[in-house]
Amino acid sequence: MSDDAPKPPAVPGPTVPEGLFNAEFTRRGLIAGAWGAFAAFLAGSAAASARFMLPNVLYEPSQRFKVGKLKEIPLGVTINKENRVWVIRDDTGVYALWSRCTHLGCTPNWFPADQRFRCPCHGSNFNNQGDVIAGPAPKPLWRCSVDVTPEGDLVIDKSQMENRPGFRDRGAFRVAV
Amino acid sequence: MPPYLTELKDKLINTQVWRSMFRGGAWKDTSRDRAQHILGNVWLHLHPARLRQRAVKFTYTWGLGGLSFFLFMILTVTGILLMFYYRPAVELAYRDMKDLEFAVSLGLFMRNLHRWSAHTMVLFVILHMVRVFLTGAYKTPREFNWGVGVVLLVLTLFLSFTGYLLPWDQLAIWAVTVGTNMASSTPLLGAEGPFSSLLGVTNSNDARFALLGGTSVGANTLLRFYVLHCVAVPFLAGVLMIVHFWRIRKDGFSAAPLPGEPPEKKMEVWPNLVVREYIGAILMLIFLVGWSVLQNAPLEELANPNVTPNPSKAPWYFLGLQELLVYFDPWLAGVKLPGLIMLGLIAIPYLDPDPKLGVGSYSIKERPFASAVFLFGVTMWFVLIAIGTFMRGPNWAWYWPWESWAVHKPLPAPTWNLILVDLDNKFGGFFTSQRTPGLRLNGWPGIGAALAAAGGIFSAYFGGGMLLPKLVKGELPFKKSLGVAAIGSLAVGVVAKTLHTFLFRFDFIGKNIPHFGLTEIFYIAAFLFVVVAMGFLLPQKYLRASPVSPLQYAITMLLLLMMLGVVLKMGARLGFNIKYIFSLPGLNLNI
């Protein structure tokens, strides 16, 4: 083709109106959008699969249960294996500790002579307040909320728990006797 | 072989039926036939037709990779058989175990064989990794396959872990309780992990909940672990094994060519290597059958989610981890350190500056730095396993192997924190414990001081550790320096003892460290010496002048310093009852 061939007259290109949905539609844009949609699909699938693994209904033992008459609870630590709690009565009240080590979830044993809970899995030690004395447990034992029915039964609710000093000694976490 | 048998064999392998099964026409036992036998067989063609003689030698590979695969096959067969009698439901599982023991012919034997093969497989996979490392067999072009191998090791451990729950006995439920609780210490994704409180993660939507299918080990967990153990993980492991084997083939098989040497003499794989493989497999099977006849796999009482056996021990290959959990917050010991070990192992080939050095032979002396660091890590892991297995008794107290567990042990001493930041009560604490308040600085200045001190300690350790080997320019005489380091460490111990006598009258020292005698001096000296020798003298001698890039150097030193940090922290706990160097309970961040 020779250089002096007549050039076609310049035609004004299609005018592009402003605005998001009127932006110029290019092949590159389409492909980028398609990849974006594909990535969104993959992320959505992963999230949906993860959600699928979280059941909505649990067939686990009730978190709320009675452990006997309040006035019959003896002084000191009462071990309640059935419900995995320790009911503790001191001079002025009763509180309940969840028998689950705050380290990795084993059940510690109560040693009356040492006045300690000692965990068999990694050797954490707690006093009867639930505070960590030795071993790797990072937090004090959890206290469960306690209540008394009109009939005088002590009711423990493990769905409500507290372990901060101060907060755990009042309100729902201690019953006066 | 008597002549009539040879004749019979020749007739048999040349019948039309036999020849139709193995490609290659009439068998004349020529070199070509033997090669064709490998290449024309779907199972055998994973092998090359001919292989370097070194690779066939037993004491080069010890058959560890092949035997690991053979163990996987035994596990598949025995596992499928066991599935015919096992139902993964809480009410039935333990009963089915008892039925396998008492009411099924060879049921107990099959279970024993499955259990002992699993133990052996874990050991062999680990040994296989050590062998591959020591022969430099992870170097170019095998870096990727090394990484696949590390993932396969993790999957092997995960297969053992998921299988551990299925008998639904006390051993099972508590090992799995401990193991899955580590998931809840994951940063951000676990309810008890650092920073997760900021995201609104609770124990009914975190990583542990997804693993358990509930808030504690129960019916959902058993079913989940059954599916993981029998279908999901074996499938994933199978896929990765295909990749692993395919890359072995493509990357030129074991015993990589020795760099700078002429091509070596090769050996026919049929029959030389195949026969060795069969002999190895048969010996392994004889060993496992003998073991399974002589010893029964343990089965404790029915699982009781409310009572933990005392002591409660994981299977041996997890006891190192269980012991590590004694010294660290679960997010470090249960999540971060295992994750770092895995990533660090995968990174090894990319951190190694010389792709040729020590490839294809046991090259411990040619690669002193790499070998020393790797073997130190492996040894540490097995030392932890040995402590967990032999030295721990009731309440996880320290018992020597020759001591009776009936002996009364003194209660563990109270632990204390070096630096504590209490956001709720707005103070920074030093030398604090439950019993001894320590130094307390109130308000934001106190918190700032505590954070600054913690930042100072960690940056001094990691920054100093990283810079020192480079800052000392000349090469130190290694053996002499070791002596100096030993004396120096001892001197630090003595100085600490002297300081202690002066500071003893302050409660925060006197009560937290009530005794400071020869044992404590020894602790300081020994742990400091190991850290100086491994973390300073070794890299100073070998890494300073090696052709590593700055990035490779930084990552290598970071991993090394973290490994030694684990040693230091263990010393601080064992010798001085220090629980955390830095504790920020408000965000579950304890180091």
mmCIF file of C-alpha atoms in Angstrom, chain A residues 50-61 63 80-85 98-109 111 113-125 127 131-140 142 158 161 164-165 167-168, chain B residues 174 177-178 181-182 184-185 191-192 203-206 208-211 213-216 220 224 304-312 321-323 325-330 393-397 408-415 424 434-435 573 579-580 585 588 590:
data_model
loop_
_atom_site.group_PDB
_atom_site.id
_atom_site.type_symbol
_atom_site.label_atom_id
_atom_site.label_comp_id
_atom_site.label_asym_id
_atom_site.label_seq_id
_atom_site.Cartn_x
_atom_site.Cartn_y
_atom_site.Cartn_z
ATOM 1 C CA ALA A 50 -17.750 -23.507 55.867
ATOM 2 C CA ARG A 51 -21.224 -22.473 56.985
ATOM 3 C CA PHE A 52 -22.508 -25.942 56.121
ATOM 4 C CA MET A 53 -20.109 -27.381 58.704
ATOM 5 C CA LEU A 54 -21.669 -25.343 61.530
ATOM 6 C CA PRO A 55 -24.797 -27.183 62.729
ATOM 7 C CA ASN A 56 -27.800 -25.124 63.793
ATOM 8 C CA VAL A 57 -29.323 -27.590 66.225
ATOM 9 C CA LEU A 58 -27.260 -29.300 68.903
ATOM 10 C CA TYR A 59 -28.306 -32.434 70.754
ATOM 11 C CA GLU A 60 -26.168 -31.725 73.783
ATOM 12 C CA PRO A 61 -27.065 -31.993 77.482
ATOM 13 C CA GLN A 63 -26.821 -26.206 80.190
ATOM 14 C CA ASN A 80 -20.849 -33.108 90.674
ATOM 15 C CA LYS A 81 -19.473 -35.412 87.989
ATOM 16 C CA GLU A 82 -22.790 -35.904 86.273
ATOM 17 C CA ASN A 83 -23.084 -32.245 85.290
ATOM 18 C CA ARG A 84 -19.379 -31.470 85.258
ATOM 19 C CA VAL A 85 -19.490 -28.753 87.911
ATOM 20 C CA TRP A 98 -17.347 -25.392 85.599
ATOM 21 C CA SER A 99 -15.060 -28.456 85.902
ATOM 22 C CA ARG A 100 -13.245 -27.649 82.720
ATOM 23 C CA CYS A 101 -9.602 -26.628 82.716
ATOM 24 C CA THR A 102 -9.238 -23.279 80.927
ATOM 25 C CA HIS A 103 -6.090 -24.589 79.264
ATOM 26 C CA LEU A 104 -7.316 -27.373 76.967
ATOM 27 C CA GLY A 105 -10.561 -28.603 78.419
ATOM 28 C CA CYS A 106 -9.717 -31.616 80.606
ATOM 29 C CA THR A 107 -11.497 -32.161 83.915
ATOM 30 C CA PRO A 108 -9.217 -31.367 86.870
ATOM 31 C CA ASN A 109 -9.417 -33.379 90.087
ATOM 32 C CA PHE A 111 -7.329 -32.698 96.152
ATOM 33 C CA ALA A 113 -5.526 -32.127 101.398
ATOM 34 C CA ASP A 114 -3.819 -29.613 99.113
ATOM 35 C CA GLN A 115 -6.950 -27.477 98.647
ATOM 36 C CA ARG A 116 -6.267 -27.473 94.917
ATOM 37 C CA PHE A 117 -7.779 -28.578 91.644
ATOM 38 C CA ARG A 118 -5.073 -30.292 89.606
ATOM 39 C CA CYS A 119 -5.433 -31.015 85.909
ATOM 40 C CA PRO A 120 -4.254 -34.434 84.665
ATOM 41 C CA CYS A 121 -3.470 -33.291 81.103
ATOM 42 C CA HIS A 122 -0.848 -30.548 81.486
ATOM 43 C CA GLY A 123 -0.575 -30.031 85.226
ATOM 44 C CA SER A 124 -2.458 -26.766 85.797
ATOM 45 C CA ASN A 125 -3.352 -26.044 89.437
ATOM 46 C CA ASN A 127 -7.443 -22.892 94.107
ATOM 47 C CA ASP A 131 -7.598 -18.878 90.229
ATOM 48 C CA VAL A 132 -4.556 -20.374 88.510
ATOM 49 C CA ILE A 133 -1.760 -21.179 90.947
ATOM 50 C CA ALA A 134 0.607 -23.148 88.771
ATOM 51 C CA GLY A 135 0.825 -24.739 85.344
ATOM 52 C CA PRO A 136 -0.029 -23.465 81.889
ATOM 53 C CA ALA A 137 -3.727 -22.505 82.202
ATOM 54 C CA PRO A 138 -4.095 -18.934 80.938
ATOM 55 C CA LYS A 139 -7.302 -17.973 82.756
ATOM 56 C CA PRO A 140 -9.163 -18.624 86.009
ATOM 57 C CA TRP A 142 -15.264 -20.198 84.799
ATOM 58 C CA LYS A 158 -23.619 -23.024 82.324
ATOM 59 C CA MET A 161 -20.334 -17.642 82.857
ATOM 60 C CA ARG A 164 -13.131 -11.882 86.292
ATOM 61 C CA PRO A 165 -12.384 -11.169 89.949
ATOM 62 C CA PHE A 167 -17.655 -9.581 88.694
ATOM 63 C CA ARG A 168 -17.686 -13.279 89.477
ATOM 64 C CA TRP B 174 -9.618 -36.925 76.035
ATOM 65 C CA THR B 177 -10.699 -32.986 73.530
ATOM 66 C CA VAL B 178 -7.195 -31.643 74.085
ATOM 67 C CA ASN B 181 -9.327 -27.357 72.039
ATOM 68 C CA MET B 182 -6.122 -26.180 70.436
ATOM 69 C CA SER B 184 -10.140 -22.781 69.692
ATOM 70 C CA SER B 185 -6.848 -21.042 70.455
ATOM 71 C CA ALA B 191 -13.024 -18.409 70.620
ATOM 72 C CA GLU B 192 -10.136 -18.534 73.090
ATOM 73 C CA ASN B 203 -17.522 -21.090 71.092
ATOM 74 C CA SER B 204 -20.536 -21.783 68.894
ATOM 75 C CA ASN B 205 -19.130 -20.391 65.656
ATOM 76 C CA ASP B 206 -15.365 -20.838 65.879
ATOM 77 C CA ARG B 208 -13.325 -25.818 67.077
ATOM 78 C CA PHE B 209 -17.104 -25.778 66.692
ATOM 79 C CA ALA B 210 -16.734 -26.585 62.989
ATOM 80 C CA LEU B 211 -14.353 -29.446 63.768
ATOM 81 C CA GLY B 213 -19.929 -30.157 65.180
ATOM 82 C CA GLY B 214 -20.824 -28.980 68.680
ATOM 83 C CA THR B 215 -19.383 -27.323 71.751
ATOM 84 C CA SER B 216 -17.847 -30.518 73.123
ATOM 85 C CA ASN B 220 -21.413 -35.152 65.773
ATOM 86 C CA ARG B 224 -17.177 -36.146 61.570
ATOM 87 C CA ASN B 304 -16.910 -40.338 79.864
ATOM 88 C CA PRO B 305 -17.021 -36.659 78.951
ATOM 89 C CA ASN B 306 -17.011 -35.638 82.622
ATOM 90 C CA VAL B 307 -14.062 -37.592 84.031
ATOM 91 C CA THR B 308 -10.502 -37.345 82.720
ATOM 92 C CA PRO B 309 -8.072 -40.228 83.328
ATOM 93 C CA ASN B 310 -5.067 -39.200 85.385
ATOM 94 C CA PRO B 311 -2.608 -38.736 83.741
ATOM 95 C CA SER B 312 -4.136 -38.396 80.297
ATOM 96 C CA LEU B 321 3.257 -31.420 71.425
ATOM 97 C CA GLN B 322 1.465 -32.181 74.693
ATOM 98 C CA GLU B 323 4.685 -31.551 76.598
ATOM 99 C CA LEU B 325 1.777 -27.184 75.740
ATOM 100 C CA VAL B 326 2.976 -27.241 79.342
ATOM 101 C CA TYR B 327 5.376 -24.383 78.666
ATOM 102 C CA PHE B 328 3.345 -22.142 76.377
ATOM 103 C CA ASP B 329 -0.043 -20.619 75.941
ATOM 104 C CA PRO B 330 -2.111 -22.921 73.696
ATOM 105 C CA GLY B 393 2.941 -39.117 85.901
ATOM 106 C CA PRO B 394 -0.309 -38.260 87.696
ATOM 107 C CA ASN B 395 -1.276 -34.571 87.508
ATOM 108 C CA TRP B 396 1.431 -34.280 84.847
ATOM 109 C CA ALA B 397 4.033 -34.104 87.595
ATOM 110 C CA HIS B 408 3.922 -38.322 96.638
ATOM 111 C CA LYS B 409 5.364 -35.393 94.716
ATOM 112 C CA PRO B 410 5.542 -31.833 96.024
ATOM 113 C CA LEU B 411 2.949 -29.494 94.552
ATOM 114 C CA PRO B 412 4.138 -27.476 91.561
ATOM 115 C CA ALA B 413 5.518 -24.089 92.588
ATOM 116 C CA PRO B 414 3.422 -20.990 91.853
ATOM 117 C CA THR B 415 4.204 -19.455 88.480
ATOM 118 C CA ASP B 424 -9.334 -3.917 82.398
ATOM 119 C CA GLN B 434 -1.418 -14.689 91.611
ATOM 120 C CA ARG B 435 0.136 -14.578 95.057
ATOM 121 C CA ARG B 573 9.652 -22.353 83.194
ATOM 122 C CA LYS B 579 4.785 -18.578 83.126
ATOM 123 C CA TYR B 580 4.795 -15.871 80.500
ATOM 124 C CA PRO B 585 -5.008 -11.306 79.226
ATOM 125 C CA ASN B 588 -5.706 -13.638 75.254
ATOM 126 C CA ASN B 590 0.379 -14.619 76.197
#
